[in-house]
Amino acid sequence: MHSYLNHIMLAYIGFIPFLLCVALTLMVGSSSAVIDAFSYYSLGVLAFLAGTLWRPGEQSQQRAVVAILVIIPFPLLALVSQVILLTYLAVAYWLVLVFERSAKTWQETHQDYQKMRFTLTSVVFVSHLFMIAQAVELAG
């Protein structure tokens, strides 16, 4: 049980950089550098989440590949605009959660973990909406 609580705590600690970027934009205003830092950190977390779902050997090869496809468009979207990139990242967190919930092992997952994943996905989504507003302000 102690190890389980450590994983939960680490997940919440991983949210701190998202909050710091949001707080920084509130303190100093919209900044392309802060939005970029937020976006790249978000991609790193998203890639980690998608990677934990990959699990080859525990599922079909097709399902393992689909689990990581969510991060493939990132390099191309980064070239388009910050708004499109942040929108994609915001939606991708929900896609990863939906994919995780569709796995056979989800029903065996502790209920606290399920609640944590939904809560963190929701808060990460809202932080992305805030950063999208900052990117729109910079672009306008």
Coordinates of N, CA and C in Angstrom, one line a residue:
M1 N 0.8 -1.2 0.0 CA 0.0 0.0 0.0 C 0.9 1.3 0.0
H2 N 2.0 1.2 0.7 CA 2.9 2.4 0.8 C 3.4 2.8 -0.6
S3 N 3.8 1.8 -1.4 CA 4.3 2.0 -2.8 C 3.2 2.7 -3.6
Y4 N 1.9 2.2 -3.4 CA 0.8 2.7 -4.2 C 0.6 4.2 -3.9
L5 N 0.7 4.6 -2.6 CA 0.6 6.0 -2.2 C 1.7 6.8 -2.7
N6 N 2.9 6.3 -2.8 CA 4.0 7.0 -3.4 C 3.7 7.3 -4.9
H7 N 3.1 6.4 -5.6 CA 2.8 6.6 -7.0 C 1.7 7.7 -7.2
I8 N 0.8 7.7 -6.3 CA -0.3 8.7 -6.3 C 0.4 10.1 -6.0
M9 N 1.2 10.2 -5.0 CA 1.9 11.4 -4.6 C 2.7 11.9 -5.8
L10 N 3.5 11.0 -6.4 CA 4.3 11.5 -7.6 C 3.5 12.0 -8.7
A11 N 2.3 11.4 -8.9 CA 1.5 11.9 -10.0 C 1.0 13.3 -9.7
Y12 N 0.7 13.6 -8.5 CA 0.3 15.0 -8.2 C 1.5 15.9 -8.2
I13 N 2.6 15.5 -7.8 CA 3.8 16.3 -7.9 C 4.2 16.7 -9.3
G14 N 3.9 15.7 -10.2 CA 4.1 15.9 -11.6 C 3.3 17.1 -12.2
F15 N 2.2 17.4 -11.5 CA 1.4 18.5 -12.0 C 1.9 19.9 -11.6
I16 N 2.9 20.0 -10.7 CA 3.4 21.2 -10.2 C 4.0 22.1 -11.4
P17 N 4.8 21.6 -12.3 CA 5.2 22.4 -13.4 C 4.1 23.1 -14.2
F18 N 3.0 22.3 -14.4 CA 1.9 22.9 -15.1 C 1.4 24.1 -14.3
L19 N 1.2 24.0 -13.0 CA 0.7 25.1 -12.2 C 1.7 26.2 -12.2
L20 N 3.0 25.9 -12.1 CA 4.0 27.0 -12.1 C 4.0 27.8 -13.4
C21 N 3.8 27.2 -14.6 CA 3.7 27.9 -15.8 C 2.4 28.8 -15.8
V22 N 1.3 28.3 -15.3 CA 0.1 29.1 -15.3 C 0.3 30.3 -14.3
A23 N 0.9 30.0 -13.2 CA 1.1 31.1 -12.2 C 2.1 32.1 -12.8
L24 N 3.1 31.7 -13.5 CA 4.0 32.6 -14.1 C 3.4 33.6 -15.1
T25 N 2.5 33.0 -15.9 CA 1.8 33.9 -16.8 C 0.8 34.8 -16.1
L26 N 0.3 34.4 -15.0 CA -0.5 35.3 -14.2 C 0.3 36.5 -13.6
M27 N 1.5 36.2 -13.2 CA 2.4 37.2 -12.6 C 3.0 38.1 -13.6
V28 N 3.5 37.6 -14.7 CA 4.2 38.4 -15.6 C 3.5 38.7 -17.0
G29 N 2.4 38.0 -17.2 CA 1.7 38.2 -18.4 C 2.0 37.1 -19.4
S30 N 1.4 37.1 -20.6 CA 1.6 36.1 -21.6 C 3.0 36.2 -22.1
S31 N 3.6 35.0 -22.2 CA 5.0 34.9 -22.7 C 5.1 33.6 -23.6
S32 N 5.7 33.8 -24.7 CA 5.9 32.7 -25.7 C 6.8 31.7 -25.1
A33 N 7.8 32.1 -24.3 CA 8.7 31.2 -23.7 C 8.1 30.3 -22.7
V34 N 7.2 30.9 -21.9 CA 6.5 30.1 -20.9 C 5.5 29.1 -21.5
I35 N 4.8 29.6 -22.6 CA 3.9 28.7 -23.3 C 4.7 27.6 -23.9
D36 N 5.8 27.9 -24.5 CA 6.6 26.8 -25.1 C 7.1 25.8 -24.0
A37 N 7.5 26.3 -22.8 CA 8.0 25.4 -21.7 C 6.8 24.6 -21.3
F38 N 5.6 25.2 -21.1 CA 4.4 24.4 -20.8 C 4.1 23.3 -21.8
S39 N 4.2 23.7 -23.1 CA 3.9 22.7 -24.2 C 4.9 21.6 -24.2
Y40 N 6.2 21.8 -24.0 CA 7.1 20.8 -24.1 C 7.0 19.9 -22.8
Y41 N 6.8 20.5 -21.7 CA 6.6 19.6 -20.5 C 5.3 18.8 -20.7
S42 N 4.3 19.4 -21.2 CA 3.0 18.7 -21.4 C 3.3 17.5 -22.4
L43 N 4.1 17.7 -23.4 CA 4.4 16.6 -24.4 C 5.1 15.5 -23.6
G44 N 6.1 15.9 -22.8 CA 6.8 14.9 -22.0 C 5.9 14.0 -21.2
V45 N 5.0 14.6 -20.5 CA 4.1 13.9 -19.6 C 3.2 13.0 -20.4
L46 N 2.7 13.6 -21.5 CA 1.8 12.9 -22.4 C 2.5 11.6 -23.0
A47 N 3.7 11.8 -23.4 CA 4.5 10.7 -24.0 C 4.7 9.6 -22.9
F48 N 5.0 10.0 -21.7 CA 5.1 9.1 -20.6 C 3.8 8.3 -20.4
L49 N 2.7 9.0 -20.3 CA 1.4 8.3 -20.1 C 1.1 7.4 -21.3
A50 N 1.3 7.8 -22.5 CA 1.1 7.0 -23.6 C 2.1 5.8 -23.6
G51 N 3.3 6.0 -23.2 CA 4.3 4.9 -23.1 C 3.9 3.9 -22.1
T52 N 3.3 4.3 -21.0 CA 2.9 3.3 -20.0 C 1.7 2.5 -20.5
L53 N 1.0 2.9 -21.4 CA -0.1 2.2 -22.0 C 0.4 1.2 -23.1
W54 N 1.6 1.4 -23.6 CA 2.1 0.6 -24.7 C 2.0 -0.9 -24.4
R55 N 2.7 -1.3 -23.4 CA 2.7 -2.7 -22.8 C 2.7 -3.8 -23.9
P56 N 3.6 -3.9 -24.8 CA 3.6 -5.0 -25.8 C 3.7 -6.3 -25.0
G57 N 3.0 -7.3 -25.6 CA 3.0 -8.6 -24.9 C 1.8 -8.8 -24.0
E58 N 1.3 -7.7 -23.4 CA 0.1 -7.7 -22.6 C -1.2 -7.4 -23.4
Q59 N -1.0 -7.0 -24.6 CA -2.2 -6.6 -25.4 C -1.8 -6.9 -26.9
S60 N -2.7 -6.8 -27.8 CA -2.4 -7.0 -29.2 C -1.4 -5.9 -29.7
Q61 N -0.7 -6.3 -30.7 CA 0.3 -5.3 -31.2 C -0.4 -4.1 -31.8
Q62 N -1.6 -4.3 -32.4 CA -2.4 -3.1 -32.9 C -2.8 -2.2 -31.8
R63 N -3.2 -2.7 -30.6 CA -3.6 -1.8 -29.5 C -2.4 -1.2 -28.9
A64 N -1.2 -1.8 -28.9 CA 0.0 -1.2 -28.4 C 0.4 -0.1 -29.2
V65 N 0.3 -0.2 -30.5 CA 0.7 0.9 -31.4 C -0.3 2.1 -31.3
V66 N -1.6 1.8 -31.2 CA -2.6 2.8 -31.1 C -2.3 3.6 -29.8
A67 N -1.8 3.0 -28.7 CA -1.6 3.7 -27.5 C -0.5 4.8 -27.6
I68 N 0.4 4.7 -28.5 CA 1.4 5.7 -28.6 C 1.2 6.6 -29.8
L69 N 0.2 6.3 -30.7 CA 0.0 7.2 -31.8 C -0.4 8.6 -31.5
V70 N -0.9 8.8 -30.3 CA -1.4 10.1 -29.8 C -0.3 11.1 -29.8
I71 N 0.9 10.7 -29.6 CA 2.0 11.7 -29.6 C 2.7 11.9 -30.9
I72 N 2.4 11.1 -31.9 CA 3.1 11.2 -33.2 C 2.9 12.6 -33.9
P73 N 1.7 13.2 -33.9 CA 1.5 14.5 -34.6 C 2.2 15.7 -34.0
F74 N 2.7 15.6 -32.8 CA 3.3 16.7 -32.0 C 4.3 17.5 -32.8
P75 N 5.3 16.9 -33.4 CA 6.3 17.7 -34.1 C 5.8 18.5 -35.2
L76 N 4.8 18.0 -35.9 CA 4.2 18.8 -37.0 C 3.3 19.9 -36.5
L77 N 2.6 19.7 -35.4 CA 1.7 20.7 -34.8 C 2.5 21.8 -34.2
A78 N 3.7 21.5 -33.7 CA 4.5 22.5 -33.1 C 4.9 23.6 -34.1
L79 N 4.9 23.2 -35.4 CA 5.3 24.1 -36.4 C 4.1 25.0 -36.8
V80 N 2.9 24.6 -36.5 CA 1.7 25.4 -37.0 C 1.5 26.6 -36.1
S81 N 1.1 26.4 -34.9 CA 0.9 27.5 -34.0 C 0.8 27.0 -32.5
Q82 N 1.0 27.9 -31.6 CA 0.9 27.5 -30.2 C -0.5 27.1 -29.8
V83 N -1.5 27.8 -30.4 CA -2.9 27.6 -30.1 C -3.3 26.2 -30.5
I84 N -2.9 25.8 -31.8 CA -3.3 24.5 -32.3 C -2.6 23.4 -31.5
L85 N -1.3 23.6 -31.2 CA -0.5 22.7 -30.4 C -1.1 22.4 -29.1
L86 N -1.5 23.5 -28.3 CA -2.0 23.4 -27.0 C -3.4 22.7 -27.0
T87 N -4.2 23.0 -28.1 CA -5.5 22.4 -28.2 C -5.3 20.9 -28.4
Y88 N -4.4 20.5 -29.3 CA -4.2 19.1 -29.5 C -3.7 18.4 -28.2
L89 N -2.8 19.0 -27.5 CA -2.4 18.4 -26.2 C -3.5 18.3 -25.2
A90 N -4.3 19.3 -25.1 CA -5.5 19.2 -24.2 C -6.4 18.0 -24.5
V91 N -6.7 17.9 -25.8 CA -7.6 16.8 -26.2 C -6.8 15.4 -26.1
A92 N -5.6 15.4 -26.3 CA -4.8 14.1 -26.2 C -4.8 13.5 -24.8
Y93 N -4.8 14.4 -23.8 CA -4.9 13.8 -22.4 C -6.2 13.1 -22.2
W94 N -7.3 13.6 -22.8 CA -8.5 12.8 -22.7 C -8.5 11.5 -23.5
L95 N -7.8 11.6 -24.7 CA -7.7 10.4 -25.5 C -7.0 9.3 -24.8
V96 N -5.9 9.7 -24.1 CA -5.1 8.7 -23.4 C -5.9 8.1 -22.2
L97 N -6.7 8.9 -21.5 CA -7.5 8.4 -20.4 C -8.6 7.5 -21.0
V98 N -9.2 7.9 -22.1 CA -10.2 7.0 -22.6 C -9.6 5.7 -23.1
F99 N -8.4 5.7 -23.7 CA -7.8 4.5 -24.1 C -7.4 3.6 -22.9
E100 N -6.9 4.3 -21.8 CA -6.6 3.5 -20.6 C -7.8 2.9 -20.0
R101 N -8.9 3.6 -20.0 CA -10.2 3.1 -19.4 C -10.7 1.9 -20.2
S102 N -10.4 1.9 -21.5 CA -10.9 0.8 -22.4 C -10.1 -0.5 -22.2
A103 N -9.0 -0.4 -21.5 CA -8.1 -1.6 -21.3 C -8.8 -2.6 -20.3
K104 N -8.5 -3.8 -20.5 CA -9.1 -4.9 -19.6 C -8.6 -4.6 -18.2
T105 N -7.4 -4.2 -18.0 CA -6.9 -4.0 -16.6 C -7.5 -2.8 -15.9
W106 N -8.2 -1.9 -16.5 CA -8.8 -0.8 -15.9 C -9.7 -1.2 -14.7
Q107 N -10.5 -2.2 -15.0 CA -11.5 -2.7 -14.0 C -10.8 -3.2 -12.7
E108 N -9.5 -3.7 -12.9 CA -8.8 -4.2 -11.8 C -8.0 -3.1 -11.1
T109 N -7.9 -1.9 -11.6 CA -7.2 -0.8 -11.1 C -7.9 -0.3 -9.9
H110 N -7.1 0.1 -8.9 CA -7.7 0.6 -7.6 C -8.5 1.9 -7.9
Q111 N -9.6 2.0 -7.2 CA -10.6 3.1 -7.4 C -10.0 4.4 -7.2
D112 N -9.1 4.5 -6.2 CA -8.4 5.8 -5.9 C -7.6 6.2 -7.1
Y113 N -6.9 5.3 -7.8 CA -6.1 5.6 -9.0 C -7.0 6.1 -10.1
Q114 N -8.2 5.4 -10.3 CA -9.1 5.9 -11.3 C -9.6 7.3 -11.0
K115 N -9.9 7.6 -9.8 CA -10.3 9.0 -9.4 C -9.2 10.0 -9.7
M116 N -8.0 9.6 -9.3 CA -6.8 10.5 -9.5 C -6.6 10.8 -10.9
R117 N -6.7 9.8 -11.8 CA -6.5 10.0 -13.2 C -7.5 10.9 -13.8
F118 N -8.8 10.7 -13.4 CA -9.8 11.6 -13.9 C -9.6 13.1 -13.4
T119 N -9.2 13.2 -12.1 CA -9.0 14.5 -11.5 C -7.8 15.2 -12.2
L120 N -6.7 14.5 -12.3 CA -5.5 15.1 -12.9 C -5.8 15.5 -14.4
T121 N -6.4 14.6 -15.1 CA -6.7 14.9 -16.5 C -7.6 16.1 -16.6
S122 N -8.6 16.2 -15.8 CA -9.4 17.4 -15.8 C -8.7 18.7 -15.5
V123 N -7.8 18.7 -14.5 CA -7.1 19.9 -14.1 C -6.0 20.2 -15.1
V124 N -5.4 19.2 -15.7 CA -4.4 19.4 -16.8 C -5.2 20.0 -18.0
F125 N -6.3 19.5 -18.3 CA -7.1 20.1 -19.4 C -7.4 21.6 -19.2
V126 N -7.9 21.9 -18.0 CA -8.2 23.3 -17.6 C -6.9 24.2 -17.7
S127 N -5.8 23.7 -17.3 CA -4.6 24.4 -17.4 C -4.2 24.7 -18.9
H128 N -4.5 23.7 -19.7 CA -4.3 23.9 -21.1 C -5.2 24.9 -21.7
L129 N -6.5 24.9 -21.3 CA -7.4 26.0 -21.7 C -6.9 27.4 -21.4
F130 N -6.3 27.5 -20.1 CA -5.8 28.8 -19.7 C -4.6 29.2 -20.6
M131 N -3.7 28.2 -20.9 CA -2.6 28.5 -21.7 C -3.0 28.8 -23.2
I132 N -4.1 28.2 -23.7 CA -4.6 28.5 -25.0 C -5.0 29.9 -25.0
A133 N -5.7 30.4 -24.0 CA -6.1 31.8 -23.9 C -4.9 32.7 -23.9
Q134 N -3.8 32.3 -23.3 CA -2.6 33.1 -23.3 C -2.0 33.2 -24.7
A135 N -2.0 32.0 -25.4 CA -1.4 32.0 -26.7 C -2.3 32.8 -27.7
V136 N -3.6 32.8 -27.5 CA -4.5 33.6 -28.4 C -4.2 35.1 -28.1
E137 N -4.0 35.4 -26.9 CA -3.7 36.8 -26.5 C -2.4 37.3 -27.2
L138 N -1.4 36.4 -27.2 CA -0.1 36.7 -27.9 C -0.2 36.8 -29.4
A139 N -1.0 35.9 -29.9 CA -1.2 35.9 -31.4 C -2.0 37.1 -31.9
G140 N -2.9 37.6 -31.0 CA -3.8 38.7 -31.4 C -3.2 40.0 -31.3

